[in-house]
PDB file of C-alpha atoms in Angstrom:
ATOM      1  CA  MET A   1     104.413  72.637 101.256  1.00 59.00           C
ATOM      2  CA  THR A   2     102.840  74.630 103.789  1.00 58.00           C
ATOM      3  CA  VAL A   3     101.372  77.875 103.453  1.00 61.00           C
ATOM      4  CA  ASP A   4      99.021  78.334 106.172  1.00 58.00           C
ATOM      5  CA  HIS A   5      96.375  81.320 105.909  1.00 53.00           C
ATOM      6  CA  ASN A   6      94.536  80.771 109.153  1.00 50.00           C
ATOM      7  CA  GLY A   7      93.659  83.605 111.488  1.00 46.00           C
ATOM      8  CA  PRO A   8      92.235  86.870 110.326  1.00 40.00           C
ATOM      9  CA  SER A   9      92.105  88.558 106.901  1.00 36.00           C
ATOM     10  CA  GLN A  10      95.052  89.632 105.518  1.00 38.00           C
ATOM     11  CA  SER A  11      93.072  92.347 103.236  1.00 32.00           C
ATOM     12  CA  VAL A  12      93.107  95.840 103.658  1.00 32.00           C
ATOM     13  CA  GLY A  13      90.000  98.113 102.241  1.00 31.00           C
ATOM     14  CA  VAL A  14      90.779  99.999  98.971  1.00 31.00           C
ATOM     15  CA  SER A  15      88.332 102.557  98.057  1.00 32.00           C
ATOM     16  CA  VAL A  16      86.585 102.007  94.321  1.00 34.00           C
ATOM     17  CA  PRO A  17      83.807 103.910  92.978  1.00 36.00           C
ATOM     18  CA  SER A  18      80.789 101.570  92.033  1.00 43.00           C
ATOM     19  CA  THR A  19      80.161 103.090  88.648  1.00 45.00           C
ATOM     20  CA  ASP A  20      81.876 100.423  86.535  1.00 48.00           C
ATOM     21  CA  GLU A  21      83.410  97.035  86.910  1.00 45.00           C
ATOM     22  CA  ASN A  22      86.608  98.864  87.013  1.00 45.00           C
ATOM     23  CA  GLY A  23      85.764 101.354  89.382  1.00 45.00           C
ATOM     24  CA  VAL A  24      85.831 104.225  86.574  1.00 44.00           C
ATOM     25  CA  GLU A  25      83.718 107.028  86.851  1.00 47.00           C
ATOM     26  CA  PRO A  26      82.360 108.391  83.537  1.00 47.00           C
ATOM     27  CA  GLY A  27      84.355 110.601  81.201  1.00 46.00           C
ATOM     28  CA  GLU A  28      88.024 109.781  83.477  1.00 45.00           C
ATOM     29  CA  ALA A  29      90.605 108.039  81.779  1.00 41.00           C
ATOM     30  CA  ASN A  30      91.402 104.149  84.241  1.00 42.00           C
ATOM     31  CA  THR A  31      94.646 104.331  85.458  1.00 38.00           C
ATOM     32  CA  THR A  32      94.298 101.473  87.699  1.00 39.00           C
ATOM     33  CA  THR A  33      97.118  99.203  87.657  1.00 39.00           C
ATOM     34  CA  THR A  34      97.394  95.576  88.938  1.00 40.00           C
ATOM     35  CA  ASP A  35     100.899  95.105  89.049  1.00 47.00           C
ATOM     36  CA  PRO A  36     101.621  93.997  92.366  1.00 41.00           C
ATOM     37  CA  GLU A  37     105.250  95.507  92.255  1.00 46.00           C
ATOM     38  CA  SER A  38     103.935  98.976  91.533  1.00 45.00           C
ATOM     39  CA  ARG A  39     101.307  98.553  95.029  1.00 45.00           C
ATOM     40  CA  PHE A  40     104.704  98.287  96.913  1.00 45.00           C
ATOM     41  CA  GLU A  41     105.538 101.389  96.535  1.00 46.00           C
ATOM     42  CA  SER A  42     102.746 102.720  98.819  1.00 46.00           C
ATOM     43  CA  GLU A  43     102.879 104.475 102.390  1.00 51.00           C
ATOM     44  CA  ASP A  44     105.384 102.580 104.782  1.00 51.00           C
ATOM     45  CA  HIS A  45     102.746 101.546 106.947  1.00 53.00           C
ATOM     46  CA  GLU A  46     101.118  99.649 104.130  1.00 66.00           C
ATOM     47  CA  LYS A  47     104.470  97.954 102.681  1.00 80.00           C
ATOM     48  CA  PRO A  48     104.189  94.671 102.885  1.00 89.00           C
ATOM     49  CA  MET A  49     107.137  92.293 104.324  1.00 93.00           C
ATOM     50  CA  VAL A  50     108.511  88.860 105.051  1.00 95.00           C
ATOM     51  CA  ILE A  51     109.005  88.141 108.142  1.00 97.00           C
ATOM     52  CA  VAL A  52     111.876  85.020 108.976  1.00 98.00           C
ATOM     53  CA  VAL A  53     111.261  82.912 112.040  1.00 98.00           C
ATOM     54  CA  MET A  54     114.747  81.359 112.252  1.00 98.00           C
ATOM     55  CA  GLY A  55     117.030  80.016 115.228  1.00 96.00           C
ATOM     56  CA  VAL A  56     118.411  75.954 114.717  1.00 93.00           C
ATOM     57  CA  ALA A  57     116.588  72.849 115.151  1.00 87.00           C
ATOM     58  CA  GLY A  58     114.073  72.628 118.235  1.00 86.00           C
ATOM     59  CA  THR A  59     113.800  76.475 119.018  1.00 92.00           C
ATOM     60  CA  GLY A  60     110.065  76.280 118.480  1.00 93.00           C
ATOM     61  CA  LYS A  61     110.044  78.211 114.717  1.00 95.00           C
ATOM     62  CA  THR A  62     106.956  76.860 113.537  1.00 94.00           C
ATOM     63  CA  THR A  63     105.269  76.991 116.728  1.00 95.00           C
ATOM     64  CA  LEU A  64     106.114  80.772 117.238  1.00 97.00           C
ATOM     65  CA  ALA A  65     104.952  81.266 113.427  1.00 96.00           C
ATOM     66  CA  ARG A  66     101.705  79.910 113.806  1.00 95.00           C
ATOM     67  CA  ALA A  67     100.954  82.290 116.805  1.00 96.00           C
ATOM     68  CA  LEU A  68     102.074  85.056 114.937  1.00 95.00           C
ATOM     69  CA  ASN A  69     100.252  84.046 111.879  1.00 92.00           C
ATOM     70  CA  GLU A  70      96.916  84.196 114.577  1.00 91.00           C
ATOM     71  CA  GLU A  71      98.132  87.610 115.764  1.00 91.00           C
ATOM     72  CA  LEU A  72      99.331  89.251 112.556  1.00 92.00           C
ATOM     73  CA  GLY A  73      97.162  87.810 110.135  1.00 89.00           C
ATOM     74  CA  MET A  74      99.997  86.925 107.677  1.00 92.00           C
ATOM     75  CA  PRO A  75      99.987  83.516 105.837  1.00 91.00           C
ATOM     76  CA  TYR A  76     103.099  81.413 106.368  1.00 88.00           C
ATOM     77  CA  VAL A  77     105.272  79.237 104.976  1.00 94.00           C
ATOM     78  CA  GLU A  78     107.156  76.310 106.450  1.00 95.00           C
ATOM     79  CA  GLY A  79     111.032  76.090 105.244  1.00 95.00           C
ATOM     80  CA  ASP A  80     111.458  72.807 105.586  1.00 92.00           C
ATOM     81  CA  ASP A  81     108.720  71.732 103.456  1.00 95.00           C
ATOM     82  CA  LEU A  82     110.884  73.756 100.132  1.00 97.00           C
ATOM     83  CA  HIS A  83     113.621  71.226 101.381  1.00 96.00           C
ATOM     84  CA  PRO A  84     114.232  68.642  97.684  1.00 96.00           C
ATOM     85  CA  PRO A  85     114.272  65.291  98.930  1.00 96.00           C
ATOM     86  CA  THR A  86     117.972  65.113  98.408  1.00 96.00           C
ATOM     87  CA  ASN A  87     118.225  67.384 101.187  1.00 94.00           C
ATOM     88  CA  ILE A  88     115.802  65.454 103.345  1.00 91.00           C
ATOM     89  CA  ALA A  89     117.319  62.147 102.525  1.00 92.00           C
ATOM     90  CA  LYS A  90     120.719  63.600 103.898  1.00 91.00           C
ATOM     91  CA  MET A  91     119.901  64.891 106.762  1.00 85.00           C
ATOM     92  CA  SER A  92     117.647  61.845 107.529  1.00 84.00           C
ATOM     93  CA  GLU A  93     120.558  59.615 107.640  1.00 86.00           C
ATOM     94  CA  GLY A  94     122.425  62.372 109.976  1.00 82.00           C
ATOM     95  CA  ILE A  95     124.755  64.028 107.033  1.00 87.00           C
ATOM     96  CA  ALA A  96     125.010  67.559 107.179  1.00 85.00           C
ATOM     97  CA  LEU A  97     123.977  69.821 104.550  1.00 89.00           C
ATOM     98  CA  THR A  98     126.700  71.902 102.655  1.00 93.00           C
ATOM     99  CA  ASP A  99     126.523  75.346 101.344  1.00 95.00           C
ATOM    100  CA  ALA A 100     125.716  73.896  97.764  1.00 96.00           C
ATOM    101  CA  ASP A 101     122.951  71.816  99.356  1.00 96.00           C
ATOM    102  CA  ARG A 102     120.950  74.775 100.961  1.00 95.00           C
ATOM    103  CA  GLU A 103     121.321  77.638  98.824  1.00 96.00           C
ATOM    104  CA  PRO A 104     119.231  76.397  95.981  1.00 96.00           C
ATOM    105  CA  TRP A 105     116.645  75.402  99.021  1.00 97.00           C
ATOM    106  CA  LEU A 106     117.333  79.254 100.367  1.00 97.00           C
ATOM    107  CA  HIS A 107     116.410  80.789  96.940  1.00 96.00           C
ATOM    108  CA  ARG A 108     113.021  78.593  96.562  1.00 97.00           C
ATOM    109  CA  VAL A 109     112.172  79.558 100.083  1.00 97.00           C
ATOM    110  CA  ARG A 110     112.155  83.342  98.840  1.00 95.00           C
ATOM    111  CA  ASN A 111     110.944  83.033  95.808  1.00 95.00           C
ATOM    112  CA  GLU A 112     107.756  81.342  97.275  1.00 96.00           C
ATOM    113  CA  ALA A 113     107.792  84.510 100.101  1.00 94.00           C
ATOM    114  CA  GLU A 114     107.669  86.563  96.640  1.00 92.00           C
ATOM    115  CA  ARG A 115     104.849  84.393  95.290  1.00 93.00           C
ATOM    116  CA  VAL A 116     102.773  84.401  98.418  1.00 93.00           C
ATOM    117  CA  VAL A 117     103.159  88.008  98.776  1.00 90.00           C
ATOM    118  CA  HIS A 118     102.297  89.006  95.099  1.00 88.00           C
ATOM    119  CA  ALA A 119      98.955  86.152  95.449  1.00 87.00           C
ATOM    120  CA  GLN A 120      97.738  88.467  97.991  1.00 82.00           C
ATOM    121  CA  PHE A 121      97.810  91.700  95.613  1.00 75.00           C
ATOM    122  CA  ASP A 122      96.388  89.893  92.735  1.00 70.00           C
ATOM    123  CA  ASP A 123      93.169  88.765  95.178  1.00 54.00           C
ATOM    124  CA  LEU A 124      92.775  92.493  95.433  1.00 52.00           C
ATOM    125  CA  THR A 125      92.813  93.307  92.130  1.00 49.00           C
ATOM    126  CA  ALA A 126      92.612  91.217  89.279  1.00 47.00           C
ATOM    127  CA  HIS A 127      89.978  88.954  90.114  1.00 49.00           C
ATOM    128  CA  GLU A 128      87.333  91.039  91.583  1.00 55.00           C
ATOM    129  CA  THR A 129      84.250  92.014  90.329  1.00 64.00           C
ATOM    130  CA  THR A 130      83.013  95.541  92.095  1.00 69.00           C
ATOM    131  CA  ASP A 131      80.273  93.617  93.739  1.00 70.00           C
ATOM    132  CA  GLU A 132      83.083  91.358  95.138  1.00 65.00           C
ATOM    133  CA  HIS A 133      85.211  94.240  96.132  1.00 63.00           C
ATOM    134  CA  ARG A 134      82.327  96.104  97.876  1.00 69.00           C
ATOM    135  CA  GLN A 135      81.585  93.192  99.955  1.00 69.00           C
ATOM    136  CA  ARG A 136      85.134  92.462 100.753  1.00 63.00           C
ATOM    137  CA  GLU A 137      85.418  96.514 101.849  1.00 66.00           C
ATOM    138  CA  GLU A 138      82.293  96.155 104.077  1.00 63.00           C
ATOM    139  CA  GLU A 139      83.436  92.841 106.092  1.00 58.00           C
ATOM    140  CA  GLU A 140      87.194  94.780 106.582  1.00 57.00           C
ATOM    141  CA  GLU A 141      84.885  98.129 107.496  1.00 57.00           C
ATOM    142  CA  GLU A 142      82.977  95.346 110.183  1.00 45.00           C
ATOM    143  CA  LYS A 143      86.275  94.585 111.282  1.00 48.00           C
ATOM    144  CA  LYS A 144      88.416  97.795 111.984  1.00 51.00           C
ATOM    145  CA  LYS A 145      91.344  95.884 111.983  1.00 60.00           C
ATOM    146  CA  PRO A 146      93.513  96.563 109.090  1.00 66.00           C
ATOM    147  CA  ARG A 147      96.905  94.575 108.662  1.00 80.00           C
ATOM    148  CA  ARG A 148     100.075  94.790 107.215  1.00 86.00           C
ATOM    149  CA  LYS A 149     100.157  92.266 104.077  1.00 88.00           C
ATOM    150  CA  GLY A 150     103.154  89.740 103.610  1.00 93.00           C
ATOM    151  CA  VAL A 151     104.353  86.828 104.355  1.00 94.00           C
ATOM    152  CA  MET A 152     105.700  84.927 107.275  1.00 95.00           C
ATOM    153  CA  ILE A 153     108.415  81.819 106.917  1.00 97.00           C
ATOM    154  CA  THR A 154     110.182  79.315 109.262  1.00 97.00           C
ATOM    155  CA  CYS A 155     113.988  78.899 108.322  1.00 97.00           C
ATOM    156  CA  SER A 156     117.017  78.270 110.010  1.00 95.00           C
ATOM    157  CA  SER A 157     118.747  80.947 108.531  1.00 97.00           C
ATOM    158  CA  LEU A 158     121.839  79.993 109.975  1.00 95.00           C
ATOM    159  CA  LYS A 159     124.602  82.148 108.296  1.00 97.00           C
ATOM    160  CA  ARG A 160     124.930  85.854 107.311  1.00 97.00           C
ATOM    161  CA  SER A 161     125.044  84.734 103.718  1.00 96.00           C
ATOM    162  CA  TYR A 162     121.893  82.762 104.183  1.00 96.00           C
ATOM    163  CA  ARG A 163     120.012  85.655 105.043  1.00 97.00           C
ATOM    164  CA  SER A 164     121.079  87.572 102.171  1.00 95.00           C
ATOM    165  CA  ILE A 165     119.702  84.902 100.012  1.00 95.00           C
ATOM    166  CA  LEU A 166     116.470  85.332 101.979  1.00 96.00           C
ATOM    167  CA  ARG A 167     116.696  88.940 102.370  1.00 94.00           C
ATOM    168  CA  GLY A 168     116.139  88.990  98.091  1.00 89.00           C
ATOM    169  CA  GLN A 169     119.499  89.139  97.209  1.00 68.00           C
ATOM    170  CA  SER A 170     122.589  87.202  96.441  1.00 52.00           C
ATOM    171  CA  PRO A 171     126.023  87.359  98.974  1.00 50.00           C
ATOM    172  CA  THR A 172     127.585  89.100  96.273  1.00 43.00           C
ATOM    173  CA  SER A 173     125.008  91.586  94.947  1.00 43.00           C
ATOM    174  CA  SER A 174     122.084  93.734  96.787  1.00 40.00           C
ATOM    175  CA  GLU A 175     120.119  94.099  93.328  1.00 48.00           C
ATOM    176  CA  HIS A 176     116.525  92.967  93.742  1.00 46.00           C
ATOM    177  CA  PRO A 177     113.545  92.937  90.764  1.00 44.00           C
ATOM    178  CA  LEU A 178     111.069  93.530  94.421  1.00 49.00           C
ATOM    179  CA  ALA A 179     111.554  96.104  96.795  1.00 66.00           C
ATOM    180  CA  LEU A 180     110.114  93.598  99.523  1.00 86.00           C
ATOM    181  CA  PRO A 181     111.943  94.387 103.111  1.00 92.00           C
ATOM    182  CA  THR A 182     112.631  90.951 105.144  1.00 95.00           C
ATOM    183  CA  TYR A 183     113.207  91.248 109.096  1.00 96.00           C
ATOM    184  CA  PHE A 184     114.208  88.093 111.067  1.00 98.00           C
ATOM    185  CA  VAL A 185     112.425  86.935 114.705  1.00 98.00           C
ATOM    186  CA  TYR A 186     115.668  84.826 116.038  1.00 98.00           C
ATOM    187  CA  ILE A 187     114.766  82.597 118.832  1.00 97.00           C
ATOM    188  CA  LYS A 188     118.000  82.194 120.502  1.00 95.00           C
ATOM    189  CA  GLU A 189     119.319  78.933 121.480  1.00 87.00           C
ATOM    190  CA  ASP A 190     119.902  77.459 124.844  1.00 87.00           C
ATOM    191  CA  VAL A 191     122.091  74.151 124.132  1.00 87.00           C
ATOM    192  CA  PRO A 192     120.649  72.284 127.169  1.00 86.00           C
ATOM    193  CA  ILE A 193     116.902  72.861 126.467  1.00 87.00           C
ATOM    194  CA  LEU A 194     117.575  72.252 122.749  1.00 88.00           C
ATOM    195  CA  ARG A 195     119.445  69.150 123.232  1.00 83.00           C
ATOM    196  CA  GLU A 196     116.160  67.878 125.207  1.00 82.00           C
ATOM    197  CA  ARG A 197     113.727  68.739 123.028  1.00 77.00           C
ATOM    198  CA  ILE A 198     115.374  67.381 119.824  1.00 75.00           C
ATOM    199  CA  GLY A 199     115.504  64.084 121.794  1.00 69.00           C
ATOM    200  CA  LYS A 200     112.055  63.872 122.301  1.00 69.00           C
ATOM    201  CA  ARG A 201     111.039  63.935 118.506  1.00 62.00           C
ATOM    202  CA  GLU A 202     109.836  61.842 116.881  1.00 60.00           C
ATOM    203  CA  GLY A 203     109.357  61.213 112.913  1.00 52.00           C
ATOM    204  CA  HIS A 204     111.241  64.599 111.986  1.00 51.00           C
ATOM    205  CA  PHE A 205     113.679  63.998 109.761  1.00 52.00           C
ATOM    206  CA  MET A 206     116.091  66.590 112.085  1.00 57.00           C
ATOM    207  CA  LYS A 207     118.023  64.050 114.534  1.00 55.00           C
ATOM    208  CA  ALA A 208     119.757  64.884 117.438  1.00 58.00           C
ATOM    209  CA  GLY A 209     123.116  64.507 115.921  1.00 68.00           C
ATOM    210  CA  MET A 210     122.387  67.662 113.653  1.00 78.00           C
ATOM    211  CA  LEU A 211     122.066  70.101 116.408  1.00 83.00           C
ATOM    212  CA  ASP A 212     125.851  70.151 116.598  1.00 85.00           C
ATOM    213  CA  SER A 213     126.375  70.883 112.847  1.00 86.00           C
ATOM    214  CA  GLN A 214     123.873  73.855 113.065  1.00 88.00           C
ATOM    215  CA  LEU A 215     125.416  75.223 116.259  1.00 91.00           C
ATOM    216  CA  ALA A 216     128.757  74.960 114.872  1.00 91.00           C
ATOM    217  CA  THR A 217     127.297  76.391 111.418  1.00 92.00           C
ATOM    218  CA  LEU A 218     125.431  79.316 113.165  1.00 95.00           C
ATOM    219  CA  GLU A 219     126.778  82.696 112.707  1.00 97.00           C
ATOM    220  CA  SER A 220     124.509  84.838 115.038  1.00 97.00           C
ATOM    221  CA  PRO A 221     122.261  87.478 113.566  1.00 98.00           C
ATOM    222  CA  GLU A 222     122.517  89.792 116.581  1.00 96.00           C
ATOM    223  CA  GLY A 223     123.595  93.517 115.605  1.00 93.00           C
ATOM    224  CA  GLU A 224     122.184  92.714 111.916  1.00 95.00           C
ATOM    225  CA  GLU A 225     119.898  95.284 110.722  1.00 93.00           C
ATOM    226  CA  GLY A 226     115.964  94.155 111.021  1.00 95.00           C
ATOM    227  CA  VAL A 227     116.787  91.295 113.480  1.00 97.00           C
ATOM    228  CA  VAL A 228     114.543  90.656 116.629  1.00 98.00           C
ATOM    229  CA  VAL A 229     115.689  88.552 119.161  1.00 98.00           C
ATOM    230  CA  VAL A 230     113.374  86.827 121.449  1.00 98.00           C
ATOM    231  CA  PRO A 231     114.230  84.171 124.474  1.00 96.00           C
ATOM    232  CA  LEU A 232     113.576  80.212 123.933  1.00 94.00           C
ATOM    233  CA  ASP A 233     113.059  79.695 127.285  1.00 93.00           C
ATOM    234  CA  ALA A 234     110.050  81.782 127.515  1.00 95.00           C
ATOM    235  CA  SER A 235     106.530  80.696 126.735  1.00 96.00           C
ATOM    236  CA  THR A 236     105.047  81.316 123.581  1.00 96.00           C
ATOM    237  CA  GLU A 237     102.808  84.084 124.262  1.00 97.00           C
ATOM    238  CA  VAL A 238     106.053  85.801 125.888  1.00 98.00           C
ATOM    239  CA  GLN A 239     107.485  85.202 122.661  1.00 98.00           C
ATOM    240  CA  ALA A 240     105.046  86.393 120.129  1.00 98.00           C
ATOM    241  CA  ARG A 241     104.647  89.620 121.993  1.00 97.00           C
ATOM    242  CA  LYS A 242     108.502  90.290 122.234  1.00 98.00           C
ATOM    243  CA  ALA A 243     108.330  89.431 118.478  1.00 98.00           C
ATOM    244  CA  ARG A 244     105.945  91.944 117.656  1.00 97.00           C
ATOM    245  CA  GLU A 245     107.064  94.617 119.889  1.00 97.00           C
ATOM    246  CA  GLY A 246     110.423  94.398 118.292  1.00 98.00           C
ATOM    247  CA  LEU A 247     108.958  94.365 114.696  1.00 96.00           C
ATOM    248  CA  GLU A 248     106.796  97.170 115.378  1.00 95.00           C
ATOM    249  CA  ALA A 249     109.795  99.687 116.851  1.00 95.00           C
ATOM    250  CA  LEU A 250     111.330  98.540 113.284  1.00 94.00           C
ATOM    251  CA  VAL A 251     108.327  98.938 111.093  1.00 91.00           C
ATOM    252  CA  GLY A 252     105.612 100.865 112.795  1.00 91.00           C
ATOM    253  CA  PRO A 253     102.182  99.001 113.827  1.00 90.00           C
ATOM    254  CA  LEU A 254     101.500  95.722 111.842  1.00 91.00           C
ATOM    255  CA  VAL A 255      98.062  95.540 112.612  1.00 83.00           C
ATOM    256  CA  TRP A 256      96.068  99.354 112.989  1.00 71.00           C
TER     257      TRP A 256
END
């Protein structure tokens, strides 16, 4: 499993008094909480988010996710790394995955996204001494570039029902314990380019013959809420710029 934390720090400074290890002034009640879910109730521009870079095989999801990771400072998770061995074995043999194969994997991807986000809030609260907190704040003050917390994941997300799972809800229910909004960056397919790319791949379990299966399964997310579309034939730099512009149009600044 790949969880990449390269790129700039994701932390945003939080003002804490320096009187005791909990940041509480004498005579005041300690109202500090380390519950990550309570932190999700902050102002909209501070709320964490999940960004799913999606598309069929060969669209360059990992390449774009890495570029966005460098720019936004969010960790990213490679969805393919979370496939169970049975799924990888089937795909390596050119056998298309069924919904029954994919759904446990999709839940695992969502759960991992939530875990990574929770860890970011744990890092800011439960495990810092006052001196460590002050040092981190000073580092952030120097950078002058607070960033939205969250996680980026790469996942094909072919069907609408799959995207519902990744949004944190089952296809039959909108209930979920975390208010963690999810947005999709859809790399729109160009079949001739895809066939050429996949034909040149070496050592990947997704074989060229699987592309037709994925194209047949794909339910375009265009028109769904929270989806940004970028062209396959653009450079990675242009894709990243369009993705960021589209996301910021939906949620506001990602870096401020």
